[in-house]
XYZ file of C-alpha atoms in Angstrom:
486
model
C 114.399 137.273 33.390
C 112.441 134.404 33.805
C 109.485 135.773 35.134
C 107.470 138.841 33.357
C 104.766 141.305 34.540
C 101.946 138.613 34.084
C 103.850 135.345 35.195
C 106.248 132.737 34.149
C 107.830 132.890 31.001
C 108.968 129.796 28.850
C 112.562 128.402 28.139
C 113.339 128.131 24.723
C 116.803 127.932 23.126
C 118.674 129.295 26.466
C 116.045 132.390 26.254
C 113.232 133.550 28.751
C 110.487 133.945 26.288
C 107.051 135.420 26.982
C 104.161 133.111 25.718
C 102.059 133.412 22.824
C 98.704 132.288 24.495
C 99.493 133.973 27.791
C 99.051 132.825 31.289
C 96.787 130.648 33.564
C 96.713 130.180 37.286
C 98.269 127.498 39.400
C 96.312 126.776 42.213
C 97.448 125.719 45.676
C 95.280 122.543 46.483
C 95.595 123.032 50.125
C 94.389 126.624 50.042
C 92.712 127.103 46.693
C 94.823 130.321 46.324
C 96.745 131.481 43.851
C 100.380 129.848 43.728
C 101.240 131.805 40.316
C 100.904 132.018 36.724
C 102.070 129.449 34.458
C 102.784 130.192 30.508
C 100.563 128.581 27.693
C 102.660 127.975 25.071
C 101.537 127.950 21.606
C 102.234 125.181 19.139
C 104.737 127.252 17.012
C 106.880 127.821 20.642
C 106.639 124.025 21.264
C 108.117 123.315 17.591
C 110.804 125.972 18.163
C 111.737 124.603 21.497
C 112.361 121.280 19.556
C 114.356 122.690 16.927
C 116.210 124.529 19.243
C 116.982 121.138 21.055
C 117.810 119.705 17.753
C 120.404 122.373 16.931
C 122.216 121.948 20.062
C 122.424 118.138 19.987
C 125.692 118.267 18.199
C 127.532 120.191 20.156
C 126.368 118.704 23.389
C 126.553 115.058 22.364
C 130.308 115.617 21.229
C 130.991 117.321 24.770
C 133.019 115.340 26.804
C 131.217 112.931 29.163
C 133.090 114.470 31.890
C 132.229 117.936 31.427
C 128.453 117.230 30.520
C 128.699 115.344 34.089
C 129.991 118.835 35.658
C 127.143 120.557 34.589
C 124.733 118.177 36.448
C 127.106 118.180 39.452
C 126.684 121.772 39.500
C 122.973 121.948 38.981
C 122.574 119.288 42.036
C 124.386 121.857 44.317
C 122.263 124.925 43.256
C 119.091 122.674 43.858
C 120.789 121.471 47.195
C 121.477 125.270 47.938
C 118.042 126.547 47.204
C 116.191 123.374 49.058
C 114.111 125.285 51.025
C 112.678 127.847 48.730
C 112.117 125.066 46.258
C 110.335 122.662 48.483
C 108.022 125.656 49.564
C 107.244 126.185 46.165
C 106.871 122.291 45.463
C 104.608 121.994 48.645
C 102.222 124.935 47.067
C 101.768 123.414 43.879
C 101.277 119.901 44.843
C 99.708 120.139 48.263
C 102.636 117.489 49.306
C 103.552 118.047 53.201
C 106.705 119.834 54.015
C 108.599 116.822 54.860
C 107.738 115.251 51.414
C 108.394 118.050 49.610
C 112.050 118.666 50.995
C 113.190 114.926 51.041
C 110.982 113.205 48.402
C 110.677 115.740 45.773
C 113.637 118.425 45.903
C 115.840 116.157 48.042
C 115.447 113.134 45.405
C 116.038 115.571 42.279
C 119.300 116.822 43.781
C 120.262 113.295 44.346
C 119.418 112.298 40.856
C 121.550 115.094 39.441
C 124.405 113.979 41.529
C 124.054 110.553 40.695
C 124.533 110.808 36.862
C 127.275 113.456 37.310
C 129.388 110.329 37.268
C 128.973 108.787 34.144
C 129.393 104.713 33.732
C 131.869 104.022 30.701
C 129.885 104.013 27.640
C 131.680 101.549 25.898
C 132.644 97.728 26.357
C 134.494 95.307 24.726
C 133.091 92.173 23.305
C 135.049 88.993 23.158
C 136.669 88.061 19.921
C 134.893 85.576 17.899
C 136.506 83.093 15.251
C 134.344 83.625 12.152
C 134.777 80.692 9.969
C 134.422 82.879 6.894
C 133.664 86.734 6.769
C 131.661 88.273 3.904
C 134.659 88.216 1.810
C 135.202 84.385 2.019
C 138.256 84.957 4.274
C 138.205 83.000 7.808
C 139.277 85.241 10.744
C 138.809 86.601 14.242
C 136.608 89.811 14.475
C 136.921 92.265 17.343
C 134.175 94.144 18.482
C 133.083 97.004 20.727
C 129.412 98.256 21.932
C 129.441 101.891 22.150
C 126.419 103.932 23.530
C 125.427 106.870 21.714
C 122.674 109.442 22.716
C 119.511 109.051 21.112
C 119.031 112.454 20.181
C 116.042 115.081 21.323
C 114.123 113.806 24.056
C 110.546 114.951 24.984
C 110.138 114.574 28.586
C 106.470 114.791 29.718
C 106.152 114.704 33.564
C 103.584 113.719 36.169
C 101.745 116.030 38.354
C 102.631 114.077 41.606
C 106.221 114.996 41.803
C 107.359 117.933 39.793
C 111.233 117.500 41.150
C 112.033 113.785 41.100
C 110.057 112.550 38.347
C 111.562 115.502 35.743
C 114.856 115.077 37.449
C 114.645 111.215 36.587
C 114.566 111.712 32.939
C 116.515 115.010 32.489
C 119.665 113.972 34.082
C 120.305 110.725 32.590
C 119.211 111.985 29.256
C 121.756 114.842 29.463
C 124.336 112.760 30.733
C 124.552 110.544 27.786
C 124.644 113.321 25.278
C 120.793 114.044 24.692
C 119.266 117.691 24.776
C 115.747 117.615 26.058
C 112.503 119.539 25.597
C 110.228 119.145 29.108
C 106.659 119.473 29.162
C 105.679 119.417 32.659
C 102.210 118.482 33.922
C 99.720 121.770 33.785
C 98.686 121.434 37.483
C 102.427 122.255 38.831
C 104.838 123.615 36.338
C 106.786 126.409 38.145
C 108.986 123.787 40.020
C 110.057 122.530 36.546
C 111.045 126.268 35.619
C 113.150 126.591 38.800
C 114.976 123.381 37.621
C 115.504 124.968 34.259
C 117.073 127.781 36.343
C 119.411 125.753 38.298
C 120.804 124.244 34.859
C 120.978 127.103 33.287
C 122.998 128.633 36.216
C 125.032 125.314 36.235
C 126.394 125.876 32.598
C 124.004 124.163 30.464
C 124.491 125.658 26.803
C 121.537 127.115 25.208
C 118.989 124.670 23.498
C 120.089 121.892 25.653
C 117.489 122.014 27.990
C 114.224 123.358 26.856
C 110.688 124.024 28.895
C 107.301 124.538 27.421
C 104.028 124.046 29.441
C 100.494 124.482 28.830
C 96.726 123.353 29.767
C 95.783 122.837 26.190
C 96.465 119.337 24.718
C 97.740 120.835 22.030
C 100.961 121.427 23.683
C 101.584 117.850 24.673
C 100.586 116.644 21.041
C 103.163 119.094 19.457
C 106.172 118.072 22.077
C 105.323 114.346 20.811
C 104.721 114.681 17.088
C 107.609 116.903 16.391
C 109.922 115.661 13.602
C 112.856 117.159 15.740
C 112.131 114.497 18.790
C 113.601 111.196 18.752
C 112.229 109.733 21.988
C 109.517 110.306 24.239
C 110.002 109.539 27.592
C 106.437 110.013 29.484
C 104.952 109.342 32.896
C 101.078 109.436 33.727
C 98.305 107.395 32.915
C 98.053 104.410 30.506
C 95.013 105.967 28.516
C 97.330 109.096 27.810
C 100.437 106.494 27.139
C 98.493 104.688 24.589
C 97.803 107.679 22.726
C 101.515 108.986 22.539
C 102.657 105.386 21.695
C 100.468 105.760 18.377
C 102.132 108.886 17.644
C 105.609 107.342 18.391
C 104.814 104.473 16.290
C 104.151 105.995 12.935
C 107.764 107.514 13.061
C 109.553 104.689 14.945
C 110.665 106.876 17.770
C 111.897 105.477 21.217
C 109.400 105.275 23.963
C 109.693 105.102 27.822
C 106.675 104.618 29.386
C 106.049 104.643 33.128
C 102.185 104.278 33.351
C 99.590 103.407 35.890
C 99.390 100.980 38.359
C 97.140 98.969 40.642
C 99.766 97.378 43.165
C 98.822 94.499 44.514
C 99.873 93.804 48.304
C 100.113 89.969 48.773
C 99.569 89.558 52.727
C 100.132 85.861 53.483
C 99.084 84.237 56.588
C 102.493 84.088 58.374
C 102.833 87.731 58.005
C 103.817 90.299 60.710
C 100.610 92.105 60.532
C 102.042 95.599 62.031
C 104.528 95.484 59.112
C 101.893 94.998 56.431
C 99.380 97.619 57.968
C 102.481 100.108 57.831
C 103.570 99.613 54.638
C 100.031 99.507 53.085
C 99.292 102.766 54.994
C 101.928 104.692 52.748
C 99.378 104.513 50.338
C 97.397 107.429 52.632
C 100.329 109.351 53.532
C 102.606 109.503 50.526
C 101.405 112.017 48.001
C 97.757 111.341 49.506
C 97.936 107.993 47.619
C 98.545 109.731 44.184
C 101.702 107.653 43.076
C 101.536 104.878 41.072
C 103.523 102.296 43.271
C 101.050 102.567 45.948
C 100.125 99.074 47.376
C 96.307 99.817 46.494
C 94.940 96.581 45.878
C 95.590 94.524 49.453
C 95.121 90.763 48.707
C 95.108 89.312 52.586
C 95.004 85.588 53.444
C 91.815 84.636 55.188
C 93.478 83.844 58.731
C 94.578 87.219 58.951
C 91.740 89.152 57.025
C 90.108 90.471 60.087
C 93.322 91.606 62.072
C 94.571 93.452 58.912
C 91.286 95.188 57.814
C 90.870 96.127 61.728
C 94.769 97.573 61.612
C 94.083 99.466 58.271
C 91.108 101.113 59.642
C 92.641 102.385 63.012
C 95.998 103.168 60.992
C 93.844 105.391 58.659
C 92.052 107.153 61.357
C 94.692 107.952 63.183
C 96.389 110.131 60.693
C 96.324 114.036 60.692
C 94.851 115.236 57.748
C 95.028 119.098 56.734
C 97.686 121.879 56.252
C 100.565 120.370 54.404
C 102.806 123.079 55.987
C 101.994 122.179 59.489
C 104.453 119.891 60.903
C 101.772 117.168 62.341
C 100.023 116.944 58.972
C 100.736 113.458 57.410
C 97.983 113.613 54.706
C 97.692 116.625 52.600
C 95.033 117.432 49.909
C 94.748 115.983 46.235
C 95.672 118.055 43.452
C 92.592 119.579 42.446
C 88.902 119.573 42.963
C 88.266 117.614 39.550
C 90.835 114.915 40.886
C 88.705 115.022 44.609
C 85.699 114.067 43.125
C 86.946 111.406 40.971
C 88.153 109.903 44.133
C 85.216 110.170 46.012
C 83.192 108.771 42.798
C 85.141 105.406 43.277
C 84.639 105.208 46.923
C 81.102 105.708 46.161
C 80.937 103.256 43.350
C 82.584 100.820 46.036
C 79.416 100.878 48.204
C 77.491 100.768 45.226
C 78.988 97.478 44.220
C 79.053 95.800 47.646
C 82.178 97.120 49.494
C 82.272 97.832 53.227
C 83.756 101.553 54.149
C 85.210 100.715 57.600
C 87.477 104.128 57.377
C 87.151 107.485 55.927
C 84.722 107.569 52.994
C 83.587 111.062 53.772
C 85.121 114.622 52.995
C 87.338 116.148 55.888
C 85.554 118.980 57.747
C 88.115 121.833 56.441
C 86.727 125.043 55.004
C 89.414 125.179 51.968
C 91.551 122.412 50.344
C 90.991 119.380 48.057
C 91.038 117.042 50.709
C 90.248 113.101 50.796
C 90.022 111.299 53.952
C 92.175 107.887 54.056
C 89.763 105.148 52.952
C 89.403 101.830 53.635
C 87.208 99.483 51.491
C 86.593 96.177 52.825
C 84.534 92.961 51.604
C 85.977 93.561 48.224
C 86.225 91.074 45.237
C 88.817 91.528 42.687
C 86.277 92.332 39.957
C 85.080 95.518 41.436
C 85.897 98.528 39.609
C 87.243 99.901 42.782
C 89.634 96.854 43.211
C 90.727 96.928 39.398
C 91.186 100.527 38.333
C 93.605 102.889 39.298
C 91.727 105.517 41.873
C 95.225 107.424 42.621
C 94.330 108.747 45.814
C 94.502 107.684 49.491
C 91.960 104.673 49.012
C 92.732 101.118 49.652
C 90.358 97.997 48.670
C 90.809 94.860 50.774
C 90.135 91.368 48.984
C 90.344 87.938 51.050
C 91.772 84.862 49.278
C 92.274 81.096 50.494
C 95.575 79.807 49.786
C 98.793 81.061 48.354
C 97.701 79.714 44.699
C 94.457 81.801 45.061
C 96.723 84.991 46.071
C 99.103 84.625 43.168
C 96.241 84.359 40.697
C 94.475 87.389 41.827
C 97.598 89.470 41.982
C 98.132 88.535 38.518
C 94.573 89.085 37.548
C 94.881 92.906 36.634
C 95.551 94.963 33.635
C 98.601 96.491 35.389
C 102.128 95.101 36.395
C 104.193 97.775 38.065
C 105.067 97.313 41.437
C 103.458 94.380 43.815
C 104.402 93.582 47.475
C 104.371 90.114 49.563
C 104.404 90.208 53.098
C 105.239 86.737 54.544
C 107.570 85.921 57.894
C 109.032 83.201 55.685
C 111.366 85.252 53.308
C 111.783 81.899 50.804
C 107.799 81.707 50.950
C 108.176 85.253 49.917
C 110.622 85.256 47.008
C 108.680 81.999 45.789
C 105.772 84.179 45.347
C 107.285 87.219 44.253
C 109.086 85.121 41.418
C 105.553 84.211 39.831
C 104.011 88.104 40.155
C 103.701 89.463 36.631
C 104.782 92.937 37.932
C 108.033 95.085 37.110
C 109.008 95.115 40.684
C 108.128 93.452 43.786
C 108.727 94.560 47.464
C 108.995 91.623 50.022
C 108.045 93.045 53.429
C 108.807 96.681 52.406
C 107.608 99.495 50.150
C 111.222 101.173 49.879
C 112.737 101.221 46.637
C 116.365 100.600 45.691
C 117.252 103.436 43.271
C 119.623 101.591 41.174
C 117.304 98.751 40.601
C 115.320 98.980 37.261
C 111.940 100.561 37.594
C 109.226 99.986 34.990
C 106.304 97.739 34.412
C 104.829 94.772 32.867
C 101.486 94.935 30.494
C 99.547 98.174 30.919
C 102.079 99.813 33.440
C 104.575 100.690 30.532
C 107.496 99.934 28.319
C 111.101 100.027 29.201
C 113.304 100.143 32.438
C 115.086 103.312 33.673
C 116.515 104.378 37.331
C 120.319 103.838 37.997
C 122.539 102.737 35.222
C 119.478 101.314 33.552
C 118.480 104.934 32.681
C 121.377 105.200 30.770
C 120.750 102.283 28.522
C 117.296 103.683 27.917
C 118.245 106.910 26.817
C 121.121 105.884 24.569
C 121.238 103.404 21.358
C 123.921 100.675 21.208
C 126.306 100.756 18.165
C 128.635 98.096 17.175
C 131.928 98.567 16.152
C 133.667 95.523 14.316
C 136.946 95.148 12.838
C 139.693 92.331 11.771
C 141.838 91.065 14.720
């Protein structure tokens, strides 16, 4: 059984085990009620999970790729078959709307397991090279083969804004490449990740290949990073936490994949379609209530369109239905916790003090329960305001005017972050020209949509490495060269 009388059990070495340090409450951010009780792992249990992953690595890495892929395919089918129940849990844990929980959380997770159920060839030939003289002093033709090998044991530390798609994006390609994993979910919504482990267990993942440990204590995360059995850490979260993880990884030369913070610049040029720009930027309010690192939260608009865009964003924000995420007409649900709501609200107040004008939102919605924040637009901002520079992670947009294209590019690049930027222009060639000059890991042109085969990752303090699609297979593997005389 995966749950005891007191709550959820840990998943370690193929067994569901009671946590040494008890359980803690998982709170529904919409109702403030109890969703369930999550296990608090001890440091010893975390290390046991890492040791179990190490023990399982040898056999799993030697398992034929097709057999590993078949496990992922069966897991995808199980997740898809339980979509309704899993989405209800995700909605309760995160406050996401029903549509978001079904399509963008559980649905994307199933799609990611299905994507990596078809593994690309792990080796490729390198053109022969004529050597004038090898190490033995003989000239000759050398053949070579590049082979992808699994890294080993991967610690997957996941974010609270999507407890399905985010861990699936780590676990699926890592397992496909022959790695074993220890997943440490965010403390706010770990129950969904345990359901994912159930699906993988039912799909035939051998004991120790997948392990899940959770806890509110920072020692849980520290142990899953520092364990000598861990070869790689894949982390999604804040830049500050990522920097601390990187320091630990650096001491032991552990592989890192870091998807960190963002403050996406939306550069709106004077020939842009204002309606399209407003709709795209407006996803900041509706998508996870702004709790997403790819949101276009820093709007840089050329002065010729400034008033129209500000008016459009204010009207758009004011029309959105805020409330119960289970209601079919709700567009904006709550943020994850009371503490995070206070943080978001403090940035809105800070923006006022810095001289910004609140043209929409700025107040708490009149709802009796739940951690809600009204969709907010801060106009008359400058790029040096903290509200415009720091990641708020909520439904708040800051609007900064600029005069010409060069200034817009300079403002966009004047940031510690560089994850995803956006350009809106009626001239696609112009938009591509601007995009090539933006210091960001990705740029959307006239869209906030994602191509899930395109490399994903950031410049500067937004992260290290690239994943998604075939790039994730590279991220979770080492490249080995095999050379022989031709």
